Every structure is written in structure tokens, then in C-alpha cells.
GROMACS .gro file of C-alpha atoms in nm:
model
  301
    1MET     CA    1  -3.375  -2.533  -1.705
    2ARG     CA    2  -3.351  -2.483  -1.303
    3THR     CA    3  -3.017  -2.441  -1.164
    4HIS     CA    4  -2.892  -2.569  -0.844
    5ARG     CA    5  -2.822  -2.253  -0.594
    6LEU     CA    6  -2.523  -2.334  -0.351
    7THR     CA    7  -2.594  -2.319   0.019
    8ASP     CA    8  -2.388  -2.107   0.221
    9LEU     CA    9  -2.188  -2.395   0.347
   10GLU     CA   10  -2.142  -2.542  -0.015
   11GLN     CA   11  -2.006  -2.166  -0.113
   12LEU     CA   12  -1.755  -2.166   0.165
   13GLU     CA   13  -1.639  -2.526   0.084
   14ALA     CA   14  -1.599  -2.443  -0.278
   15GLU     CA   15  -1.396  -2.126  -0.189
   16ALA     CA   16  -1.163  -2.305   0.049
   17ILE     CA   17  -1.124  -2.585  -0.187
   18PHE     CA   18  -1.044  -2.339  -0.465
   19VAL     CA   19  -0.755  -2.175  -0.242
   20ILE     CA   20  -0.603  -2.497  -0.112
   21ARG     CA   21  -0.592  -2.591  -0.506
   22GLU     CA   22  -0.447  -2.267  -0.584
   23THR     CA   23  -0.175  -2.321  -0.281
   24ALA     CA   24  -0.084  -2.665  -0.471
   25ALA     CA   25  -0.034  -2.503  -0.799
   26GLN     CA   26   0.146  -2.200  -0.722
   27PHE     CA   27   0.415  -2.299  -0.464
   28GLU     CA   28   0.676  -2.589  -0.481
   29ARG     CA   29   0.644  -2.719  -0.110
   30PRO     CA   30   0.346  -2.616   0.074
   31ALA     CA   31   0.233  -2.787   0.394
   32LEU     CA   32  -0.095  -2.799   0.566
   33LEU     CA   33  -0.072  -2.713   0.951
   34PHE     CA   34  -0.233  -2.969   1.154
   35SER     CA   35  -0.274  -2.974   1.539
   36GLY     CA   36  -0.548  -3.218   1.584
   37GLY     CA   37  -0.815  -2.915   1.667
   38LYS     CA   38  -1.132  -2.877   1.495
   39ASP     CA   39  -1.020  -2.616   1.223
   40SER     CA   40  -0.707  -2.795   1.134
   41ILE     CA   41  -0.913  -3.141   1.090
   42VAL     CA   42  -1.161  -2.926   0.881
   43MET     CA   43  -0.882  -2.826   0.635
   44ALA     CA   44  -0.754  -3.164   0.602
   45HIS     CA   45  -1.092  -3.300   0.529
   46LEU     CA   46  -1.132  -3.019   0.266
   47ALA     CA   47  -0.778  -3.090   0.119
   48ARG     CA   48  -0.876  -3.465   0.104
   49LYS     CA   49  -1.187  -3.362  -0.086
   50ALA     CA   50  -0.987  -3.124  -0.313
   51PHE     CA   51  -0.744  -3.409  -0.468
   52HIS     CA   52  -0.969  -3.698  -0.418
   53PRO     CA   53  -0.894  -3.988  -0.550
   54ALA     CA   54  -0.529  -3.892  -0.508
   55ARG     CA   55  -0.318  -3.864  -0.193
   56LEU     CA   56  -0.283  -3.503  -0.057
   57PRO     CA   57   0.019  -3.342  -0.249
   58PHE     CA   58   0.167  -3.192   0.077
   59PRO     CA   59   0.237  -3.319   0.435
   60LEU     CA   60   0.087  -3.233   0.744
   61LEU     CA   61   0.294  -3.014   0.997
   62HIS     CA   62   0.245  -3.010   1.350
   63VAL     CA   63   0.412  -2.787   1.578
   64ASP     CA   64   0.424  -2.996   1.889
   65THR     CA   65   0.483  -2.795   2.220
   66GLY     CA   66   0.508  -3.119   2.428
   67HIS     CA   67   0.246  -3.010   2.644
   68ASN     CA   68  -0.059  -3.119   2.432
   69PHE     CA   69  -0.358  -3.301   2.549
   70GLN     CA   70  -0.282  -3.668   2.488
   71GLU     CA   71  -0.614  -3.735   2.338
   72THR     CA   72  -0.529  -3.482   2.067
   73ILE     CA   73  -0.227  -3.631   1.989
   74ASP     CA   74  -0.382  -3.978   1.973
   75PHE     CA   75  -0.636  -3.848   1.759
   76ARG     CA   76  -0.393  -3.680   1.519
   77ASP     CA   77  -0.200  -3.991   1.461
   78ARG     CA   78  -0.525  -4.196   1.402
   79TYR     CA   79  -0.659  -3.940   1.135
   80VAL     CA   80  -0.310  -3.912   0.974
   81ARG     CA   81  -0.322  -4.266   0.906
   82GLU     CA   82  -0.687  -4.249   0.801
   83LEU     CA   83  -0.572  -4.000   0.532
   84ASP     CA   84  -0.281  -4.174   0.437
   85ALA     CA   85  -0.080  -3.872   0.485
   86GLU     CA   86   0.266  -3.751   0.546
   87LEU     CA   87   0.308  -3.598   0.885
   88VAL     CA   88   0.612  -3.364   0.983
   89VAL     CA   89   0.622  -3.311   1.357
   90ALA     CA   90   0.838  -2.994   1.449
   91SER     CA   91   0.911  -3.049   1.818
   92VAL     CA   92   0.961  -2.784   2.077
   93GLN     CA   93   1.105  -3.028   2.328
   94ALA     CA   94   1.351  -3.124   2.072
   95LEU     CA   95   1.492  -2.754   2.041
   96ILE     CA   96   1.504  -2.722   2.400
   97ASP     CA   97   1.685  -3.046   2.429
   98GLN     CA   98   1.932  -2.902   2.167
   99GLY     CA   99   2.001  -2.602   2.357
  100ARG     CA  100   1.844  -2.385   2.062
  101LEU     CA  101   1.543  -2.286   2.296
  102GLU     CA  102   1.511  -2.184   2.664
  103GLU     CA  103   1.224  -2.319   2.862
  104GLU     CA  104   1.020  -2.014   3.013
  105THR     CA  105   0.988  -1.976   3.390
  106GLY     CA  106   0.757  -1.815   3.628
  107PRO     CA  107   0.409  -1.880   3.741
  108HIS     CA  108   0.238  -1.780   3.363
  109ALA     CA  109   0.498  -1.980   3.189
  110SER     CA  110   0.418  -2.147   2.879
  111ARG     CA  111   0.560  -2.283   2.554
  112ASN     CA  112   0.305  -2.111   2.334
  113GLY     CA  113   0.592  -1.836   2.227
  114LEU     CA  114   0.832  -2.130   2.148
  115GLN     CA  115   0.629  -2.252   1.878
  116ILE     CA  116   0.727  -1.921   1.660
  117PRO     CA  117   1.087  -2.034   1.640
  118THR     CA  118   1.002  -2.397   1.594
  119LEU     CA  119   0.772  -2.343   1.306
  120LEU     CA  120   1.026  -2.092   1.141
  121ASP     CA  121   1.289  -2.367   1.190
  122ALA     CA  122   1.066  -2.640   1.030
  123ILE     CA  123   1.003  -2.414   0.741
  124GLU     CA  124   1.370  -2.355   0.672
  125ARG     CA  125   1.454  -2.706   0.729
  126HIS     CA  126   1.197  -2.880   0.524
  127GLY     CA  127   1.195  -2.587   0.254
  128PHE     CA  128   0.820  -2.520   0.284
  129ASP     CA  129   0.720  -2.201   0.079
  130ALA     CA  130   0.380  -2.185   0.185
  131CYS     CA  131   0.187  -2.297   0.510
  132LEU     CA  132  -0.187  -2.366   0.526
  133GLY     CA  133  -0.345  -2.238   0.815
  134GLY     CA  134  -0.677  -2.291   0.963
  135GLY     CA  135  -0.721  -1.897   1.092
  136ARG     CA  136  -1.033  -1.733   1.041
  137ARG     CA  137  -1.114  -1.384   1.048
  138ASP     CA  138  -1.390  -1.403   1.333
  139GLU     CA  139  -1.128  -1.544   1.565
  140GLU     CA  140  -0.933  -1.231   1.679
  141LYS     CA  141  -0.894  -0.870   1.566
  142ALA     CA  142  -0.548  -0.947   1.442
  143ARG     CA  143  -0.690  -1.268   1.224
  144ALA     CA  144  -0.952  -1.019   1.072
  145LYS     CA  145  -0.623  -0.837   0.908
  146GLU     CA  146  -0.520  -1.136   0.726
  147ARG     CA  147  -0.553  -1.189   0.355
  148PHE     CA  148  -0.605  -1.550   0.198
  149PHE     CA  149  -0.255  -1.559   0.084
  150SER     CA  150  -0.043  -1.382   0.373
  151HIS     CA  151   0.308  -1.270   0.260
  152ARG     CA  152   0.604  -1.338   0.526
  153ASP     CA  153   0.943  -1.185   0.451
  154SER     CA  154   1.255  -1.380   0.461
  155PHE     CA  155   1.251  -1.362   0.849
  156GLY     CA  156   0.925  -1.522   0.859
  157GLN     CA  157   0.759  -1.208   0.972
  158TRP     CA  158   0.410  -1.055   0.893
  159GLU     CA  159   0.358  -0.706   0.852
  160PRO     CA  160  -0.028  -0.613   0.755
  161LYS     CA  161   0.051  -0.304   0.579
  162SER     CA  162   0.271  -0.464   0.323
  163GLN     CA  163  -0.014  -0.767   0.217
  164ARG     CA  164  -0.113  -0.773  -0.126
  165PRO     CA  165  -0.470  -0.701  -0.263
  166GLU     CA  166  -0.685  -0.990  -0.343
  167LEU     CA  167  -0.938  -0.860  -0.616
  168TRP     CA  168  -1.155  -1.110  -0.823
  169ASN     CA  169  -1.020  -1.433  -0.629
  170ILE     CA  170  -0.679  -1.361  -0.765
  171TYR     CA  171  -0.408  -1.474  -0.541
  172ASN     CA  172  -0.050  -1.341  -0.585
  173GLY     CA  173   0.185  -1.575  -0.445
  174ALA     CA  174   0.483  -1.464  -0.608
  175LYS     CA  175   0.800  -1.425  -0.357
  176LYS     CA  176   1.169  -1.379  -0.344
  177PRO     CA  177   1.413  -1.645  -0.247
  178GLY     CA  178   1.363  -1.704   0.147
  179GLU     CA  179   1.038  -1.563   0.158
  180SER     CA  180   0.710  -1.762   0.232
  181PHE     CA  181   0.307  -1.750   0.279
  182ARG     CA  182   0.065  -1.844   0.528
  183VAL     CA  183  -0.240  -1.950   0.315
  184PHE     CA  184  -0.584  -1.931   0.510
  185PRO     CA  185  -0.857  -2.126   0.317
  186LEU     CA  186  -1.121  -2.086   0.599
  187SER     CA  187  -1.078  -1.708   0.628
  188ASN     CA  188  -1.465  -1.637   0.554
  189TRP     CA  189  -1.576  -1.905   0.775
  190THR     CA  190  -1.722  -1.840   1.120
  191GLU     CA  191  -1.705  -2.074   1.448
  192ILE     CA  192  -2.055  -2.186   1.393
  193ASP     CA  193  -1.958  -2.248   0.997
  194ILE     CA  194  -1.728  -2.508   1.124
  195TRP     CA  195  -1.946  -2.682   1.348
  196ARG     CA  196  -2.216  -2.685   1.089
  197TYR     CA  197  -1.989  -2.821   0.815
  198ILE     CA  198  -1.857  -3.096   1.061
  199ARG     CA  199  -2.246  -3.209   1.143
  200GLN     CA  200  -2.325  -3.199   0.770
  201GLU     CA  201  -1.982  -3.393   0.681
  202GLN     CA  202  -1.992  -3.625   0.982
  203ILE     CA  203  -1.624  -3.527   1.066
  204PRO     CA  204  -1.457  -3.699   1.368
  205LEU     CA  205  -1.321  -3.471   1.669
  206PRO     CA  206  -1.133  -3.542   1.959
  207SER     CA  207  -1.418  -3.584   2.257
  208LEU     CA  208  -1.252  -3.292   2.465
  209TYR     CA  209  -1.467  -3.059   2.240
  210PHE     CA  210  -1.795  -3.257   2.386
  211ALA     CA  211  -1.897  -3.193   2.710
  212ASP     CA  212  -1.819  -3.405   3.006
  213VAL     CA  213  -1.725  -3.395   3.392
  214ARG     CA  214  -1.373  -3.342   3.416
  215ASP     CA  215  -1.136  -3.256   3.716
  216CYS     CA  216  -1.030  -2.879   3.654
  217LEU     CA  217  -0.894  -2.546   3.832
  218THR     CA  218  -0.910  -2.183   3.781
  219ARG     CA  219  -0.585  -2.027   3.707
  220ALA     CA  220  -0.535  -1.642   3.575
  221GLY     CA  221  -0.896  -1.639   3.484
  222SER     CA  222  -0.892  -1.953   3.250
  223LEU     CA  223  -1.067  -2.262   3.375
  224LEU     CA  224  -0.790  -2.541   3.298
  225ALA     CA  225  -0.844  -2.924   3.317
  226LEU     CA  226  -0.627  -3.140   3.509
  227SER     CA  227  -0.351  -3.329   3.318
  228GLU     CA  228   0.001  -3.422   3.346
  229PHE     CA  229   0.092  -3.056   3.271
  230VAL     CA  230  -0.165  -2.895   3.475
  231GLN     CA  231  -0.134  -2.995   3.851
  232PRO     CA  232  -0.295  -2.779   4.154
  233ARG     CA  233  -0.064  -2.553   4.291
  234GLU     CA  234  -0.096  -2.386   4.676
  235GLY     CA  235  -0.434  -2.225   4.687
  236GLU     CA  236  -0.571  -2.391   4.404
  237VAL     CA  237  -0.897  -2.567   4.439
  238VAL     CA  238  -0.972  -2.878   4.227
  239MET     CA  239  -1.323  -2.885   4.117
  240LYS     CA  240  -1.548  -3.138   3.900
  241LYS     CA  241  -1.732  -2.951   3.652
  242SER     CA  242  -1.918  -3.035   3.338
  243ILE     CA  243  -1.667  -2.851   3.058
  244ARG     CA  244  -1.580  -2.872   2.724
  245PHE     CA  245  -1.303  -2.684   2.516
  246ARG     CA  246  -1.412  -2.476   2.195
  247THR     CA  247  -1.028  -2.458   2.098
  248MET     CA  248  -0.735  -2.679   2.130
  249GLY     CA  249  -0.390  -2.609   2.224
  250ASP     CA  250  -0.128  -2.632   2.461
  251ALA     CA  251  -0.291  -2.785   2.772
  252THR     CA  252  -0.127  -2.524   3.008
  253ILE     CA  253  -0.293  -2.224   2.867
  254THR     CA  254  -0.596  -2.342   2.676
  255GLY     CA  255  -0.911  -2.271   2.886
  256ALA     CA  256  -1.228  -2.460   2.889
  257VAL     CA  257  -1.595  -2.333   2.918
  258GLU     CA  258  -1.858  -2.467   3.161
  259SER     CA  259  -2.114  -2.671   2.931
  260THR     CA  260  -2.365  -2.949   2.883
  261ALA     CA  261  -2.338  -2.973   2.527
  262SER     CA  262  -2.226  -3.301   2.450
  263ASN     CA  263  -2.318  -3.339   2.105
  264LEU     CA  264  -2.359  -3.147   1.761
  265GLU     CA  265  -2.682  -2.996   1.789
  266THR     CA  266  -2.620  -2.863   2.151
  267ILE     CA  267  -2.286  -2.744   2.031
  268ILE     CA  268  -2.404  -2.536   1.771
  269LYS     CA  269  -2.682  -2.396   1.982
  270GLU     CA  270  -2.448  -2.282   2.237
  271VAL     CA  271  -2.203  -2.128   1.992
  272ALA     CA  272  -2.497  -1.947   1.837
  273LEU     CA  273  -2.562  -1.796   2.181
  274ALA     CA  274  -2.223  -1.758   2.291
  275ALA     CA  275  -2.132  -1.372   2.392
  276GLN     CA  276  -1.754  -1.457   2.409
  277THR     CA  277  -1.501  -1.537   2.098
  278GLU     CA  278  -1.362  -1.912   2.119
  279ARG     CA  279  -1.019  -1.763   2.187
  280GLY     CA  280  -1.160  -1.554   2.477
  281ASN     CA  281  -1.040  -1.825   2.745
  282ARG     CA  282  -0.683  -1.856   2.619
  283ALA     CA  283  -0.461  -1.745   2.841
  284ASP     CA  284  -0.193  -1.643   2.588
  285ASP     CA  285  -0.438  -1.395   2.402
  286LYS     CA  286  -0.496  -1.212   2.763
  287LEU     CA  287  -0.113  -1.112   2.774
  288SER     CA  288  -0.205  -0.794   2.624
  289GLU     CA  289  -0.430  -0.602   2.377
  290THR     CA  290  -0.200  -0.692   2.089
  291ALA     CA  291  -0.102  -1.037   2.199
  292MET     CA  292  -0.220  -1.203   1.878
  293GLU     CA  293  -0.074  -0.952   1.636
  294ASP     CA  294   0.255  -0.948   1.812
  295ARG     CA  295   0.315  -1.289   1.786
  296LYS     CA  296   0.185  -1.294   1.424
  297ARG     CA  297   0.460  -1.048   1.331
  298GLU     CA  298   0.735  -1.261   1.472
  299GLY     CA  299   0.612  -1.554   1.253
  300TYR     CA  300   0.284  -1.715   1.444
  301PHE     CA  301   0.058  -1.907   1.237
   0.00000   0.00000   0.00000
């Protein structure tokens, strides 16, 4: 009798679904971090598969900077309705209005760092003890140090040297009161795996991932699309270019790439040939050699 040999995508899918189910089983109040970006969309798709035909047993949590691409927010709301899921929005703007956070100033100001206290506030306020995130080890060197179950102390901080070993797919979610976990079911996926899976499953995405001619400008080495949050400053030139986004985030710091890849087939070919990682055009990751790790230590996703 011949047995079916799993494809690489089937193996990755099975691993991710196992981790998602383990999270639901081991924790009392998990949440899935959802931004409307491709990785969180794939995560939500996998979670739906993991618990079908039941509803998701945990809410989707979006840390909203208030400087998002409007299309991403519109897509988020449509997709949440389609999933029939609960959405919890943790608003950076709300904490600024309450006087609990202070807006950054200066030419390179962004709200990216303000996501950290906003997330930690949401975790405490809603009692979340585990947050499923779409981080992958191939994204950035600090991501490569992550476990599937990433322990955080009572201050929400990450210490790579204190992470637990994960042998034989056994995940240790034991924690003390006040501690929590980040869980990364997509750890072993690569960017091209994500795109191949999106093609295989016909998962919808915001059109910003697909190349189109858009107004943009260059700022601090990043190609930014014009929006209500990104307007030309003195000396900056607005150009029309065929661009798309490889990653989605705060519109003020998320750089686009010049591209003509307007469908899944051409995107997959483009990613296969890319010399730069998808976060290579993110202004927040260019602040220092350890920018991502520093943010993670403070409580970043």
C-alpha cells in the first residue's frame, strides 16, 4: 500500500496548525496578532483550518498605529467579518489622547516604537497570556533566535538566553503569574513559502502587495508611497513609479520596492531572485544593527 508523501507546504501547514492548536490547548486567553499583512492573513487562514467548522477560539488583536494604509484597514475589517471572528483593536492614538504616550518628533519620527507599550497595555487589559505572531526566522537575524513558544517575563520583555529548548515538537508553556508568551507558528516558513501557500490556497490580499503605478518619494533611503501620512517635504521630489510592498506596516516607515510583479506568479519569481530581505526597506530596521532585537527585548512582537 502506497502512502502519501507530504509536500513541503503540507509539512509547513501541518506544523503551523499543530502549534496553533497547542496554543489554544495550553493557554487560557490567547490572541492572534493581526495587522492585515500577508503573514497575519496566512496565520488567520491556518487558524480557521485548525478549528473548522468551529469559530476561532481566540480574538484577533490589531495594534493600530493610526498611520496605517487605509486599504489595509479596509481589508482587515472585511476579512474579520468573513472569518466571523472577534477583533480587538489596541490604539496608539487612544493612548496618546489619554496622555499615556508621547508622540515622537523630528524628521524621522514614527509611531513604530509606540506599538510596544500599546501591545503590552492590551495584553494586561485583556488578560492575554499568549499572542500568536506571524514572525519568521528568515526575516531578520533577531527573528532567527526565536523559539516557537517565546517566553516573556512579567514586564513583557524577551531575553534570548532564557528561552526554553524545544525538542521533539514539545512546547513548554509553563509560566508564572504575569508572564506571557509570543507564539510563532510560521517560524520555519520563508517569504517564498508564504507566497506559494497564498497561491495554493487562493488567499485574498490587499492590492498594495501587487505592483501598480503609484505616487511616491524617497526618504531616508526608503521608497515611500504618498498618503495622508506621507507628504513631500522641502527638497523631496514626487515621482510616479511602478511599486509594490513586500511587507505591510506603518505607512510612514514602510518602504516599497520598484516592481512590475502584478500577480502571484510574477511575485514568486521576483522573491526567488531578490537579493534583499523583505524587511530590508523598513526604515525602523535601519536605525541600528540591533534595532529589531532591541525592540523585541522591550516587548515587540
